[in-house]
Amino acid sequence: MDELEAVSKIRIFLRQEGFIVPKKPVQEFYSSIVKLSGFGIGGILNMSGRKAGRMAGQILKEFIGNQTPSIEDIELYLKTFLEEAGIGIVDRWENREDRIKIHIKGSVFVGGQESKKPVCIPLQGALAGVFEELTGLKWECREIECMAQGKEFCIFELEGK
């Protein structure tokens, strides 16, 4: 399957199976959960994000015929998925030997939050889950900078294990 066909399938899927929700209420909901829950919620949010990421990876695999895509193809598919779903805009993608850094602007999880620590924990887990599902390898992901910290981007670093 060529890249254009896969991207088209992703867009069609999101229009048919997704739903439009204004970002503000979702952001307020997430912000309230983080503020009210205190410590210990990070692991739950990461685990839930990872599970959602694996599900998204399964959907992407179906679109590309259950083959293992290259990292470059994953970049295109993931960028399309994140942007079309309104989760965030991939500004930069750095593919190094053993690490991938993804710079995302406008993460839905930041929404008006100010924090000393990164807050996009579900997205961190989701990125690891997508990579695991698409590559068949174990991946760890950390958000190393966050717009909630006053940074320009939310920066995620993925490392294959």
C-alpha positions as YAML, in Angstrom:
chain: A
units: angstrom
residues:
- id: 1
  name: MET
  ca: [0.00, 0.00, 0.00]
- id: 2
  name: ASP
  ca: [1.40, 3.40, -0.85]
- id: 3
  name: GLU
  ca: [1.69, 6.24, 1.68]
- id: 4
  name: LEU
  ca: [-1.04, 8.37, 0.10]
- id: 5
  name: GLU
  ca: [-3.55, 5.52, 0.32]
- id: 6
  name: ALA
  ca: [-2.65, 4.88, 3.98]
- id: 7
  name: VAL
  ca: [-3.01, 8.57, 4.87]
- id: 8
  name: SER
  ca: [-6.35, 8.69, 3.09]
- id: 9
  name: LYS
  ca: [-7.56, 5.66, 5.04]
- id: 10
  name: ILE
  ca: [-6.50, 7.28, 8.32]
- id: 11
  name: ARG
  ca: [-8.45, 10.43, 7.49]
- id: 12
  name: ILE
  ca: [-11.56, 8.50, 6.43]
- id: 13
  name: PHE
  ca: [-11.40, 6.36, 9.57]
- id: 14
  name: LEU
  ca: [-11.19, 9.39, 11.85]
- id: 15
  name: ARG
  ca: [-14.16, 11.04, 10.11]
- id: 16
  name: GLN
  ca: [-16.26, 7.88, 10.35]
- id: 17
  name: GLU
  ca: [-15.21, 6.52, 13.74]
- id: 18
  name: GLY
  ca: [-14.10, 9.66, 15.57]
- id: 19
  name: PHE
  ca: [-16.21, 12.40, 17.04]
- id: 20
  name: ILE
  ca: [-15.71, 16.10, 17.33]
- id: 21
  name: VAL
  ca: [-15.47, 17.49, 20.83]
- id: 22
  name: PRO
  ca: [-14.45, 21.05, 21.60]
- id: 23
  name: LYS
  ca: [-10.96, 21.06, 23.12]
- id: 24
  name: LYS
  ca: [-11.73, 23.42, 26.01]
- id: 25
  name: PRO
  ca: [-14.06, 21.05, 27.92]
- id: 26
  name: VAL
  ca: [-11.65, 18.13, 27.43]
- id: 27
  name: GLN
  ca: [-8.75, 20.26, 28.58]
- id: 28
  name: GLU
  ca: [-10.66, 21.45, 31.65]
- id: 29
  name: PHE
  ca: [-11.66, 17.88, 32.47]
- id: 30
  name: TYR
  ca: [-8.08, 16.63, 32.19]
- id: 31
  name: SER
  ca: [-6.69, 19.59, 34.13]
- id: 32
  name: SER
  ca: [-9.16, 18.98, 36.96]
- id: 33
  name: ILE
  ca: [-8.31, 15.27, 37.12]
- id: 34
  name: VAL
  ca: [-4.60, 16.05, 37.36]
- id: 35
  name: LYS
  ca: [-5.11, 18.72, 40.04]
- id: 36
  name: LEU
  ca: [-7.56, 16.74, 42.16]
- id: 37
  name: SER
  ca: [-5.93, 13.34, 41.97]
- id: 38
  name: GLY
  ca: [-2.55, 14.23, 43.38]
- id: 39
  name: PHE
  ca: [0.31, 11.78, 43.25]
- id: 40
  name: GLY
  ca: [-0.01, 8.31, 41.80]
- id: 41
  name: ILE
  ca: [-2.22, 9.19, 38.85]
- id: 42
  name: GLY
  ca: [0.75, 9.40, 36.47]
- id: 43
  name: GLY
  ca: [1.16, 5.63, 36.22]
- id: 44
  name: ILE
  ca: [-2.54, 5.13, 35.53]
- id: 45
  name: LEU
  ca: [-2.59, 7.84, 32.86]
- id: 46
  name: ASN
  ca: [0.56, 6.44, 31.22]
- id: 47
  name: MET
  ca: [-0.80, 2.88, 31.25]
- id: 48
  name: SER
  ca: [-4.16, 4.02, 29.84]
- id: 49
  name: GLY
  ca: [-2.40, 6.05, 27.15]
- id: 50
  name: ARG
  ca: [-0.22, 3.07, 26.22]
- id: 51
  name: LYS
  ca: [-3.29, 0.85, 25.85]
- id: 52
  name: ALA
  ca: [-5.00, 3.47, 23.67]
- id: 53
  name: GLY
  ca: [-1.79, 3.80, 21.63]
- id: 54
  name: ARG
  ca: [-1.70, 0.05, 21.02]
- id: 55
  name: MET
  ca: [-5.30, 0.19, 19.83]
- id: 56
  name: ALA
  ca: [-4.42, 3.06, 17.47]
- id: 57
  name: GLY
  ca: [-1.41, 1.03, 16.28]
- id: 58
  name: GLN
  ca: [-3.66, -1.95, 15.53]
- id: 59
  name: ILE
  ca: [-5.94, 0.28, 13.45]
- id: 60
  name: LEU
  ca: [-2.95, 1.69, 11.57]
- id: 61
  name: LYS
  ca: [-1.62, -1.84, 10.94]
- id: 62
  name: GLU
  ca: [-4.95, -2.84, 9.41]
- id: 63
  name: PHE
  ca: [-4.70, 0.13, 7.04]
- id: 64
  name: ILE
  ca: [-1.24, -0.85, 5.85]
- id: 65
  name: GLY
  ca: [-1.90, -4.58, 5.51]
- id: 66
  name: ASN
  ca: [-0.35, -5.79, 8.79]
- id: 67
  name: GLN
  ca: [3.17, -5.15, 7.54]
- id: 68
  name: THR
  ca: [5.89, -3.60, 9.69]
- id: 69
  name: PRO
  ca: [6.32, 0.00, 8.53]
- id: 70
  name: SER
  ca: [9.60, 1.88, 8.47]
- id: 71
  name: ILE
  ca: [10.21, 4.62, 11.03]
- id: 72
  name: GLU
  ca: [9.71, 7.14, 8.22]
- id: 73
  name: ASP
  ca: [6.29, 5.64, 7.43]
- id: 74
  name: ILE
  ca: [5.37, 5.66, 11.12]
- id: 75
  name: GLU
  ca: [6.27, 9.36, 11.19]
- id: 76
  name: LEU
  ca: [3.84, 10.10, 8.34]
- id: 77
  name: TYR
  ca: [1.02, 7.95, 9.74]
- id: 78
  name: LEU
  ca: [1.38, 9.19, 13.30]
- id: 79
  name: LYS
  ca: [1.62, 12.82, 12.22]
- id: 80
  name: THR
  ca: [-1.56, 12.42, 10.18]
- id: 81
  name: PHE
  ca: [-3.36, 10.65, 13.04]
- id: 82
  name: LEU
  ca: [-2.37, 13.19, 15.73]
- id: 83
  name: GLU
  ca: [-3.17, 16.22, 13.60]
- id: 84
  name: GLU
  ca: [-6.41, 14.96, 12.07]
- id: 85
  name: ALA
  ca: [-7.66, 13.82, 15.49]
- id: 86
  name: GLY
  ca: [-6.86, 17.24, 16.97]
- id: 87
  name: ILE
  ca: [-4.45, 15.83, 19.55]
- id: 88
  name: GLY
  ca: [-1.54, 18.06, 18.53]
- id: 89
  name: ILE
  ca: [0.59, 19.25, 15.64]
- id: 90
  name: VAL
  ca: [3.90, 17.54, 14.97]
- id: 91
  name: ASP
  ca: [6.36, 20.36, 14.35]
- id: 92
  name: ARG
  ca: [9.58, 18.37, 14.23]
- id: 93
  name: TRP
  ca: [10.63, 14.72, 14.24]
- id: 94
  name: GLU
  ca: [14.24, 13.81, 14.93]
- id: 95
  name: ASN
  ca: [15.19, 10.23, 14.15]
- id: 96
  name: ARG
  ca: [18.52, 9.27, 15.70]
- id: 97
  name: GLU
  ca: [20.14, 5.85, 15.91]
- id: 98
  name: ASP
  ca: [18.42, 4.66, 19.04]
- id: 99
  name: ARG
  ca: [16.06, 7.53, 19.87]
- id: 100
  name: ILE
  ca: [13.27, 9.51, 18.33]
- id: 101
  name: LYS
  ca: [12.35, 13.00, 19.48]
- id: 102
  name: ILE
  ca: [8.95, 14.35, 18.56]
- id: 103
  name: HIS
  ca: [8.16, 18.06, 19.02]
- id: 104
  name: ILE
  ca: [4.42, 18.65, 19.34]
- id: 105
  name: LYS
  ca: [2.68, 22.00, 19.49]
- id: 106
  name: GLY
  ca: [-0.79, 22.47, 20.92]
- id: 107
  name: SER
  ca: [-1.16, 19.16, 22.76]
- id: 108
  name: VAL
  ca: [-4.77, 18.76, 23.83]
- id: 109
  name: PHE
  ca: [-3.52, 17.82, 27.31]
- id: 110
  name: VAL
  ca: [-1.79, 21.16, 27.96]
- id: 111
  name: GLY
  ca: [-4.92, 23.35, 27.63]
- id: 112
  name: GLY
  ca: [-4.31, 26.31, 29.91]
- id: 113
  name: GLN
  ca: [-2.28, 24.37, 32.47]
- id: 114
  name: GLU
  ca: [0.83, 25.66, 34.16]
- id: 115
  name: SER
  ca: [3.07, 23.10, 35.78]
- id: 116
  name: LYS
  ca: [6.62, 22.54, 36.90]
- id: 117
  name: LYS
  ca: [6.49, 19.06, 35.38]
- id: 118
  name: PRO
  ca: [5.27, 17.79, 31.99]
- id: 119
  name: VAL
  ca: [1.53, 17.02, 31.96]
- id: 120
  name: CYS
  ca: [0.94, 15.15, 28.68]
- id: 121
  name: ILE
  ca: [1.21, 11.76, 30.37]
- id: 122
  name: PRO
  ca: [-1.50, 9.98, 28.32]
- id: 123
  name: LEU
  ca: [0.14, 11.10, 25.07]
- id: 124
  name: GLN
  ca: [3.51, 9.88, 26.34]
- id: 125
  name: GLY
  ca: [2.01, 6.44, 26.91]
- id: 126
  name: ALA
  ca: [0.11, 6.50, 23.63]
- id: 127
  name: LEU
  ca: [3.23, 7.20, 21.60]
- id: 128
  name: ALA
  ca: [5.01, 4.24, 23.21]
- id: 129
  name: GLY
  ca: [1.98, 2.02, 22.57]
- id: 130
  name: VAL
  ca: [1.72, 2.96, 18.88]
- id: 131
  name: PHE
  ca: [5.43, 2.28, 18.34]
- id: 132
  name: GLU
  ca: [5.21, -1.06, 20.15]
- id: 133
  name: GLU
  ca: [2.28, -2.19, 18.07]
- id: 134
  name: LEU
  ca: [3.74, -1.07, 14.75]
- id: 135
  name: THR
  ca: [7.31, -2.31, 15.27]
- id: 136
  name: GLY
  ca: [6.80, -5.35, 17.49]
- id: 137
  name: LEU
  ca: [9.47, -4.00, 19.85]
- id: 138
  name: LYS
  ca: [9.30, -2.59, 23.38]
- id: 139
  name: TRP
  ca: [9.43, 1.24, 23.53]
- id: 140
  name: GLU
  ca: [9.68, 3.71, 26.38]
- id: 141
  name: CYS
  ca: [8.59, 7.30, 26.01]
- id: 142
  name: ARG
  ca: [9.17, 10.32, 28.24]
- id: 143
  name: GLU
  ca: [7.93, 13.83, 27.85]
- id: 144
  name: ILE
  ca: [11.09, 15.85, 28.51]
- id: 145
  name: GLU
  ca: [9.60, 19.33, 27.96]
- id: 146
  name: CYS
  ca: [6.04, 20.57, 28.06]
- id: 147
  name: MET
  ca: [4.21, 23.68, 26.97]
- id: 148
  name: ALA
  ca: [2.61, 23.68, 30.45]
- id: 149
  name: GLN
  ca: [6.12, 24.47, 31.71]
- id: 150
  name: GLY
  ca: [6.23, 27.53, 29.47]
- id: 151
  name: LYS
  ca: [8.24, 25.72, 26.79]
- id: 152
  name: GLU
  ca: [7.71, 26.23, 23.06]
- id: 153
  name: PHE
  ca: [6.83, 22.57, 22.43]
- id: 154
  name: CYS
  ca: [5.93, 19.37, 24.19]
- id: 155
  name: ILE
  ca: [8.94, 17.20, 23.42]
- id: 156
  name: PHE
  ca: [8.69, 13.43, 23.65]
- id: 157
  name: GLU
  ca: [11.69, 11.15, 23.55]
- id: 158
  name: LEU
  ca: [11.14, 7.54, 22.51]
- id: 159
  name: GLU
  ca: [13.71, 4.82, 22.99]
- id: 160
  name: GLY
  ca: [13.49, 1.30, 21.64]
- id: 161
  name: LYS
  ca: [14.37, -1.45, 24.11]
...
